[in-house]
CSV table of C-alpha atoms in Angstrom, one decimal:
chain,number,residue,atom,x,y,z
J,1,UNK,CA,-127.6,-88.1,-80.2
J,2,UNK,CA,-130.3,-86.4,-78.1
J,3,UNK,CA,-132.7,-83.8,-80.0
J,4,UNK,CA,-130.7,-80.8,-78.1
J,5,UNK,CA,-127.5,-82.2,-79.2
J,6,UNK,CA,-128.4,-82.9,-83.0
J,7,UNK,CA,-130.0,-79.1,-82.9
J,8,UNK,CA,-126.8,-77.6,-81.6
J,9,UNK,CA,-124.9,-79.6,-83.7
J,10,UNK,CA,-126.7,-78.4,-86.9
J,11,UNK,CA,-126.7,-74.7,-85.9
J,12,UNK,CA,-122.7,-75.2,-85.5
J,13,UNK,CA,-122.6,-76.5,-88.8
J,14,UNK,CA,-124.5,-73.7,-90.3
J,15,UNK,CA,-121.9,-71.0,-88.4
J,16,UNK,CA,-118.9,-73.0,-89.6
J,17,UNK,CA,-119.5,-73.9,-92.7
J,18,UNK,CA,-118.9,-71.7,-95.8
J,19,UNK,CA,-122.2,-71.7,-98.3
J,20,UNK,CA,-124.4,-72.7,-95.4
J,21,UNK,CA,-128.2,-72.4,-96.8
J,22,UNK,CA,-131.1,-69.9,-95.9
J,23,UNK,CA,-133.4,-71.7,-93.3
J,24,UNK,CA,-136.4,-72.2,-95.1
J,25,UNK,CA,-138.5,-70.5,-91.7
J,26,UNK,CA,-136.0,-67.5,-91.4
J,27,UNK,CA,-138.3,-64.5,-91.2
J,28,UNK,CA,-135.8,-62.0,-90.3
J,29,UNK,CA,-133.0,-60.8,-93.3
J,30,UNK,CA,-130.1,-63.0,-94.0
J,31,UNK,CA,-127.0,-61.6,-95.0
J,32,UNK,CA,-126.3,-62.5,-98.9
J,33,UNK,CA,-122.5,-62.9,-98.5
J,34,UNK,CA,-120.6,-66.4,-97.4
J,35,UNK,CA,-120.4,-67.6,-95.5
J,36,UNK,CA,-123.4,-65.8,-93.6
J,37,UNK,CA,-126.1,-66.9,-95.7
J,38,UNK,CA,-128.5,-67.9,-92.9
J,39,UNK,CA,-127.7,-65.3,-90.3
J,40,UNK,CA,-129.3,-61.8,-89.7
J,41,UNK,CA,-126.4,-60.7,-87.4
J,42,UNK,CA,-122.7,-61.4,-87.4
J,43,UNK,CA,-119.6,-60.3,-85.6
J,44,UNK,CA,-116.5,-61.2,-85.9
J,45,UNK,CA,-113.3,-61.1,-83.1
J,46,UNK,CA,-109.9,-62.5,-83.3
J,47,UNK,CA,-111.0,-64.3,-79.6
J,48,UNK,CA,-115.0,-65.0,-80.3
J,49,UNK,CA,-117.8,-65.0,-83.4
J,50,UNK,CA,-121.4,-64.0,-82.1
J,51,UNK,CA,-124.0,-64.9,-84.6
J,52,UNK,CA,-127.7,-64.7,-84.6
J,53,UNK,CA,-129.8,-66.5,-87.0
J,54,UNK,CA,-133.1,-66.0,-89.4
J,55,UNK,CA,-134.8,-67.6,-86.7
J,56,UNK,CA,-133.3,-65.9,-83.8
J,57,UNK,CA,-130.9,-68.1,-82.7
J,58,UNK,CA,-127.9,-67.4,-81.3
J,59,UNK,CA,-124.4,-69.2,-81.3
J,60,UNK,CA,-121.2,-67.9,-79.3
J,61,UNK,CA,-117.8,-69.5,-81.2
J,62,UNK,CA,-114.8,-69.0,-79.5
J,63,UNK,CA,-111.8,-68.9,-81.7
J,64,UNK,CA,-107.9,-71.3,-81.4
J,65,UNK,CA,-104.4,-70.0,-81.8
J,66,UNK,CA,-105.1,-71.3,-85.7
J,67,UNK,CA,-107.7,-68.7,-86.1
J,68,UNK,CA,-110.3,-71.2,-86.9
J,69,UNK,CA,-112.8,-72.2,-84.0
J,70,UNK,CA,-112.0,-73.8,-81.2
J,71,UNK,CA,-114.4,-77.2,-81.6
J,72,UNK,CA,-118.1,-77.5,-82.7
J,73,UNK,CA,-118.7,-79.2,-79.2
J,74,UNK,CA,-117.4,-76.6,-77.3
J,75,UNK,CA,-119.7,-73.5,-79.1
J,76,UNK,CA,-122.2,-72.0,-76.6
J,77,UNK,CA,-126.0,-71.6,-77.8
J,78,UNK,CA,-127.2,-68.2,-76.9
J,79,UNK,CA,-131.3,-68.7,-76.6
J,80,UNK,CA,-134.2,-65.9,-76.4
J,81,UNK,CA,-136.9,-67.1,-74.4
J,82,UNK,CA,-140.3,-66.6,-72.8
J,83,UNK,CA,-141.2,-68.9,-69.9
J,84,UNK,CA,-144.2,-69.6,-67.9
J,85,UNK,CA,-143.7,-69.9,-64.6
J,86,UNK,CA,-145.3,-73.2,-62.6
J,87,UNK,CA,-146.7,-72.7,-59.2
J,88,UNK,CA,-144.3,-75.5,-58.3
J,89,UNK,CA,-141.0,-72.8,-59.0
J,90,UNK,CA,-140.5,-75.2,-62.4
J,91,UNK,CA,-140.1,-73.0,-65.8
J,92,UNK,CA,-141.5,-73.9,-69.2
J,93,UNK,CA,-139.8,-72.2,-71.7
J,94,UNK,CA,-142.0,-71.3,-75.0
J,95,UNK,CA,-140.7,-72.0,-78.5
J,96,UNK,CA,-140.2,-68.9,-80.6
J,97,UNK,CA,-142.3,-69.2,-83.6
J,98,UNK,CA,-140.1,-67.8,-86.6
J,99,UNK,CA,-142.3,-66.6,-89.0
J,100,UNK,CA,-143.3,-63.8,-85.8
J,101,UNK,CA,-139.9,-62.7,-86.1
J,102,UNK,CA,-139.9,-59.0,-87.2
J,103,UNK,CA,-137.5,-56.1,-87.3
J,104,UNK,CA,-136.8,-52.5,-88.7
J,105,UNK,CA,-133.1,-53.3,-89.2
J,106,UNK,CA,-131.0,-54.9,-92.3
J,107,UNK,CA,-129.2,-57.8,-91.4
J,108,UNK,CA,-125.1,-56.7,-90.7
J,109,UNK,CA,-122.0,-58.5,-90.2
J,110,UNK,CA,-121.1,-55.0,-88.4
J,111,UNK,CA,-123.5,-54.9,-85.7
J,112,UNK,CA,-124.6,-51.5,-83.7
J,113,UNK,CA,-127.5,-51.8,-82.0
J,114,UNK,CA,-130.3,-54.4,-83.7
J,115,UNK,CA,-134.0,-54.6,-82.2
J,116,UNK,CA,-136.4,-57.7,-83.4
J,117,UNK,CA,-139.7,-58.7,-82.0
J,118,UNK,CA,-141.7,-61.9,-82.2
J,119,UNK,CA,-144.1,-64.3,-80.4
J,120,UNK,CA,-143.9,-67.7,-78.9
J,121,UNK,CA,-146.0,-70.8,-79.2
J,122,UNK,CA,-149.4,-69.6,-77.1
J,123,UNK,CA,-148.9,-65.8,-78.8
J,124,UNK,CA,-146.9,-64.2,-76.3
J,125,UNK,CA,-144.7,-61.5,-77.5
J,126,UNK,CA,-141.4,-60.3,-77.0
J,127,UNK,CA,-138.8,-57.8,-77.9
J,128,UNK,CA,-134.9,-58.4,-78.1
J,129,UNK,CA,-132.1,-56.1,-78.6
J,130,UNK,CA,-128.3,-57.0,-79.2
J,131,UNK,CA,-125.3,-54.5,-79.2
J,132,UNK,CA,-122.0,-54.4,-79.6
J,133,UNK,CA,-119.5,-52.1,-78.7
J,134,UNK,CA,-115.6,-52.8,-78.4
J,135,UNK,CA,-115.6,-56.2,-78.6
J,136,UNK,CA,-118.7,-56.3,-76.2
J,137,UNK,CA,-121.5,-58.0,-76.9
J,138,UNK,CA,-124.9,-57.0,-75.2
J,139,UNK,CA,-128.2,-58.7,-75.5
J,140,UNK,CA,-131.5,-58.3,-73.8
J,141,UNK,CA,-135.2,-57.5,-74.1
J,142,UNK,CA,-138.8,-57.6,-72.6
J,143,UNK,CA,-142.1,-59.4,-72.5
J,144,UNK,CA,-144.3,-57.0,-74.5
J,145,UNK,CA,-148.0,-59.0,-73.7
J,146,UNK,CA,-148.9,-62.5,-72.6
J,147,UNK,CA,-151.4,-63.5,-75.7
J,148,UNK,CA,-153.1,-66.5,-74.4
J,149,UNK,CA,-151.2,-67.8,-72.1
J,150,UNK,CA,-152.7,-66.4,-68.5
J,151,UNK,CA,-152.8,-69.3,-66.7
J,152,UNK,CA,-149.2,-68.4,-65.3
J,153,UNK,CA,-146.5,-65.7,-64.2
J,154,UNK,CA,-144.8,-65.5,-67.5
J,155,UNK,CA,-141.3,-63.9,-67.7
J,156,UNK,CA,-138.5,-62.9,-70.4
J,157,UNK,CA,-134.7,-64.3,-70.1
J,158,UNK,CA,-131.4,-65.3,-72.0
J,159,UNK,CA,-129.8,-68.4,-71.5
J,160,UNK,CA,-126.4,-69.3,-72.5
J,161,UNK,CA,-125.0,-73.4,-72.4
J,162,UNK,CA,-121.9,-74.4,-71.5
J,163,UNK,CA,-121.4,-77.8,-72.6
J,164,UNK,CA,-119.1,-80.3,-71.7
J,165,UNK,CA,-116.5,-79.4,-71.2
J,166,UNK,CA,-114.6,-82.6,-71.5
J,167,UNK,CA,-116.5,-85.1,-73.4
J,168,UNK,CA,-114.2,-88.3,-73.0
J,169,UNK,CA,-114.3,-88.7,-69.2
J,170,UNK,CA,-112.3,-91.7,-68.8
J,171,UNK,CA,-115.2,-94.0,-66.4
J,172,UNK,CA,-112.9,-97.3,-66.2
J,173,UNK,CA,-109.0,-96.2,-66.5
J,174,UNK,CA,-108.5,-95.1,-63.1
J,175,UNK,CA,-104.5,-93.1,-64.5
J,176,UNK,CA,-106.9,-91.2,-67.0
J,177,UNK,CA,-109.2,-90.2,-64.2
J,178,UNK,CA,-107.2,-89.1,-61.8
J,179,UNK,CA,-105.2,-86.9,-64.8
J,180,UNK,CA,-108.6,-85.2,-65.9
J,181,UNK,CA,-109.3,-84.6,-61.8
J,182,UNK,CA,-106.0,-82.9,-61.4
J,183,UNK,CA,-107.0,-80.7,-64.9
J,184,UNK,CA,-110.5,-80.0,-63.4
J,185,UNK,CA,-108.5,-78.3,-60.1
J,186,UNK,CA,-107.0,-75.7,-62.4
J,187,UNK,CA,-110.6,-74.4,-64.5
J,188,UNK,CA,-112.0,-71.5,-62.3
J,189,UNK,CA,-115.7,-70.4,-62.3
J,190,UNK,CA,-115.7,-67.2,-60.5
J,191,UNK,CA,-119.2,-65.9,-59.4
J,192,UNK,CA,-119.8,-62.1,-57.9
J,193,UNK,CA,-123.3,-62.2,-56.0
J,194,UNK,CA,-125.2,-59.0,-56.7
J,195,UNK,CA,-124.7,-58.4,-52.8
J,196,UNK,CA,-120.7,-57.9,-53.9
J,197,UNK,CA,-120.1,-60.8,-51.9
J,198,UNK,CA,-117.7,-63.4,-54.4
J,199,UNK,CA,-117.1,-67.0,-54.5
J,200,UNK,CA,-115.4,-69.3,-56.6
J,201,UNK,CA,-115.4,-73.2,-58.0
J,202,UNK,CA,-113.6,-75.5,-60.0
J,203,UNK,CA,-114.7,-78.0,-62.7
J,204,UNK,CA,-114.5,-80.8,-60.1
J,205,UNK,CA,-117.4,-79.1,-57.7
J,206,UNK,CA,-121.1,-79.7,-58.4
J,207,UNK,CA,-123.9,-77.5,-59.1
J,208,UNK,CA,-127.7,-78.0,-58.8
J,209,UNK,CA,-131.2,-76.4,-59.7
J,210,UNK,CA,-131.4,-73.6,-57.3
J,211,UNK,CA,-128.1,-73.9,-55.3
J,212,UNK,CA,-128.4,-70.8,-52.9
J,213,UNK,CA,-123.8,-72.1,-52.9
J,214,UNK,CA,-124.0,-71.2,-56.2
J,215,UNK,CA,-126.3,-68.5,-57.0
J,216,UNK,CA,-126.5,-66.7,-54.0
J,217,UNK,CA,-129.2,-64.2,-53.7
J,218,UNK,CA,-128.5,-63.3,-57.7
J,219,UNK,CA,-125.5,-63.2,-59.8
J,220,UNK,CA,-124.0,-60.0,-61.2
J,221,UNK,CA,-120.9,-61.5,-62.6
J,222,UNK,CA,-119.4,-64.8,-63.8
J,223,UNK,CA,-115.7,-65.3,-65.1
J,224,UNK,CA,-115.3,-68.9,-66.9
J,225,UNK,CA,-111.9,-70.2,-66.8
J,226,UNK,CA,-111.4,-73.2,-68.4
J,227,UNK,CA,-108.5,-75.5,-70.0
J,228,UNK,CA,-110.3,-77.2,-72.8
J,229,UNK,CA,-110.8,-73.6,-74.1
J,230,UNK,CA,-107.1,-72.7,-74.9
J,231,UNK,CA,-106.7,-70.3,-72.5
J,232,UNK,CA,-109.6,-68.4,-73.0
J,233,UNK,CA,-111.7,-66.6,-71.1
J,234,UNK,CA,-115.4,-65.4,-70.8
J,235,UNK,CA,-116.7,-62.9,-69.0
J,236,UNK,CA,-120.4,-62.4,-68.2
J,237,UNK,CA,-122.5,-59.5,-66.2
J,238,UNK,CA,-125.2,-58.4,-65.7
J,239,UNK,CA,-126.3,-54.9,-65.6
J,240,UNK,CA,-128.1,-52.9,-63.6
J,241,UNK,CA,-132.4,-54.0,-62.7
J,242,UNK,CA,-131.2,-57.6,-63.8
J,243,UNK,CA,-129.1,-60.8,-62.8
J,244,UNK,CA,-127.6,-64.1,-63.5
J,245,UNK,CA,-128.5,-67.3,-62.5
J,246,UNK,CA,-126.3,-71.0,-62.9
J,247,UNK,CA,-128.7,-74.2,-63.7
J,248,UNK,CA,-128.1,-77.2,-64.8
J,249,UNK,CA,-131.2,-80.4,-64.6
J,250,UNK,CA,-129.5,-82.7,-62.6
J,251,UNK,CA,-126.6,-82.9,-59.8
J,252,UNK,CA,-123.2,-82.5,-62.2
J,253,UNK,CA,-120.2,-80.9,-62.0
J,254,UNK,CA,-119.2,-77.7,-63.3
J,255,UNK,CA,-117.1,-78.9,-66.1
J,256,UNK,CA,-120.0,-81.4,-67.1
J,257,UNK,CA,-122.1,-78.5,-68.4
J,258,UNK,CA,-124.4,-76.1,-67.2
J,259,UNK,CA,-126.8,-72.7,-68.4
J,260,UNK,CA,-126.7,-69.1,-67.8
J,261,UNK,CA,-130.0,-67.9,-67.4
J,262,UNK,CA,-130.3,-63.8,-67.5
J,263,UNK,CA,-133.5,-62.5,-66.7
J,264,UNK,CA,-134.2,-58.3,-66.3
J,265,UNK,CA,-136.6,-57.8,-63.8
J,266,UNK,CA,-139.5,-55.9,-65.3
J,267,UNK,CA,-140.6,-53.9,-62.3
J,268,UNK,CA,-138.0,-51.6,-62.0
J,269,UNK,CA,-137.0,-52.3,-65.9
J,270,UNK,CA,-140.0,-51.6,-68.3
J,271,UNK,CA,-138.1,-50.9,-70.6
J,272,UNK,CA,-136.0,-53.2,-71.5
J,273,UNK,CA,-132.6,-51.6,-70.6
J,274,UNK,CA,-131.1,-54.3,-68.7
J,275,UNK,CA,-128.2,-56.2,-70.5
J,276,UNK,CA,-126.7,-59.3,-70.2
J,277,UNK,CA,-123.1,-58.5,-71.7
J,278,UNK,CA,-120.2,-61.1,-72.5
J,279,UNK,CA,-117.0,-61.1,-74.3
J,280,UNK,CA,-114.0,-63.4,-74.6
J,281,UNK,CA,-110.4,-62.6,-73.3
C-alpha cells in the first residue's frame, strides 16, 4: 500500500468508525459527540456525508441503499491546497501545516457557512470557506500572502480524487474482461466547457495531464455517472471567476481514477467568492 493509499485509507477509518480518536495535531475544534470526535465539520445526507477534519481534511462518503456507506475504496478525498507553480507548467502542492489552522467558528455537524485560515510548509497562507445549503455543499478560498516562498507563481485550489473505480480489473481472464469493458460503456463522465460547449466519456476512454479533449479551455461542469457507485450521481460546478480541471499522472482511463482540481482565479476574484459546489443525486 502506497503512502496516498494508507493515508486515505486511515482518514476513511476515522469517518466510518464510531469512537474514532482526536488527531493529536488537530488545531481546529472537534466535535465531542460520536462518532465525530476528530472532525470540525460534518454533514449528513441520505445520498452523501461531507466531513472535514481537525487538520483540514476533507472526505466526501457516498451512502448504499443499506444506509451505510457505499465502500471505504470508493470515498473521495477533498484536499485544500497551495501550489507553486514550476516554470516547466508542473505544480507542487504545499502541505498544510495543522497547528496554523485557525478559525472563529465552533465545530458543527449542522454546517452554515464555516471560514478557517492556515499556512503551508514555506509559511504561505490561505483562507477556506465551506457552505452548505440544501443539500449543497460549497467550498473555496484564497491565497492571503506568499511567506517565503517567492521563487514561484503560487496559486490556491481544491482537488477532489476519484479512485478506482473498479479495483479488480481482471488482467488474464479474457470473459471477465470483456464483462467489465461492456460495464465501462454504460458510466458517463459528462463535462460542460466554460465556453458552453459539452462533451462526454465513458470509463473505457483515457485521460491525461493537460488533455485540451478533456478540459477544453476550462471546465464549468462535471456530472459522474458511474456503476460501482449504485446509481449515484455527482454533480460538480464551478461558479462564476473560477473553473475545473480533470488530471490524472499518467495515461489511464477514466474509470481508473482521476482528480478534480478547482482553482478561483484571483484577478477578477480577490475575494474569495468563487465556489466549487457538489452534491450527490
Amino acid at each position: 500500500m502506497n503512502l496516498k493509499t494508507s493515508r486515505m485509507a486511515v482518514l476513511a477509518i476515522m469517518l466510518a468508525a464510531p469512537g474514532a480518536s482526536r488527531p493529536a495535531l488537530a488545531a481546529l475544534p472537534c466535535l465531542k459527540e460520536k462518532p465525530w470526535f476528530a472532525y470540525f465539520l460534518v454533514y449528513q445526507d441520505r445520498k452523501f456525508n461531507f466531513g472535514l477534519t481537525g487538520t483540514a481534511e476533507g472526505l466526501l462518503t457516498p451512502m448504499g441503499k443499506s444506509g451505510k456507506p457505499i465502500s471505504q475504496s470508493l470515498m473521495l478525498p477533498v484536499t485544500f491546497m497551495v501550489e507553486e507553480v514550476l516554470p516547466n507548467g508542473q505544480c507542487v502542492s504545499r502541505k498544510i501545516l495543522p497547528d496554523s489552522l485557525t478559525t472563529k467558528d465552533t465545530a458543527t455537524s449542522k454546517p452554515g457557512h464555516v471560514t478557517f485560515r492556515g499556512k503551508v510548509t514555506g509559511g504561505a497562507g490561505f483562507e477556506g470557506h465551506i457552505e452548505v445549503e440544501r443539500g449543497v455543499v460549497a467550498v473555496g478560498g484564497r491565497l492571503l500572502d506568499a511567506g517565503t516562498l517567492n521563487a514561484h507563481p503560487l496559486r490556491f485550489g481544491i482537488r477532489v480524487t476519484f479512485p478506482n473505480s473498479y479495483h479488480n480489473k481482471p488482467q488474464i481472464d479474457k470473459n471477465a474482461a470483456k464483462l467489465l469493458e461492456e460495464k465501462l460503456k454504460d458510466d458517463r463522465y459528462s463535462i460542460l466547457w466554460t465556453d458552453d460547449k459539452r462533451v462526454r466519456f465513458t470509463g473505457n476512454d483515457r485521460l491525461e495531464a493537460g488533455s485540451k479533449k478533456v478540459n477544453g479551455p476550462g471546465i464549468a461542469g462535471l456530472k459522474v455517472e458511474v456503476g460501482a457507485y449504485q446509481e449515484k450521481v455527482f454533480v460538480f460546478e464551478a461558479t462564476k471567476n473560477s473553473q475545473m480541471q480533470l488530471w490524472c499522472r499518467i495515461r489511464q482511463q477514466f474509470h481508473q481514477g482521476f482528480s478534480i482540481n478547482w482553482y478561483p482565479d484571483p484577478a477578477t476574484d480577490p475575494e474569495g467568492k468563487a465556489r466549487l459546489t457538489f452534491d450527490v443525486r
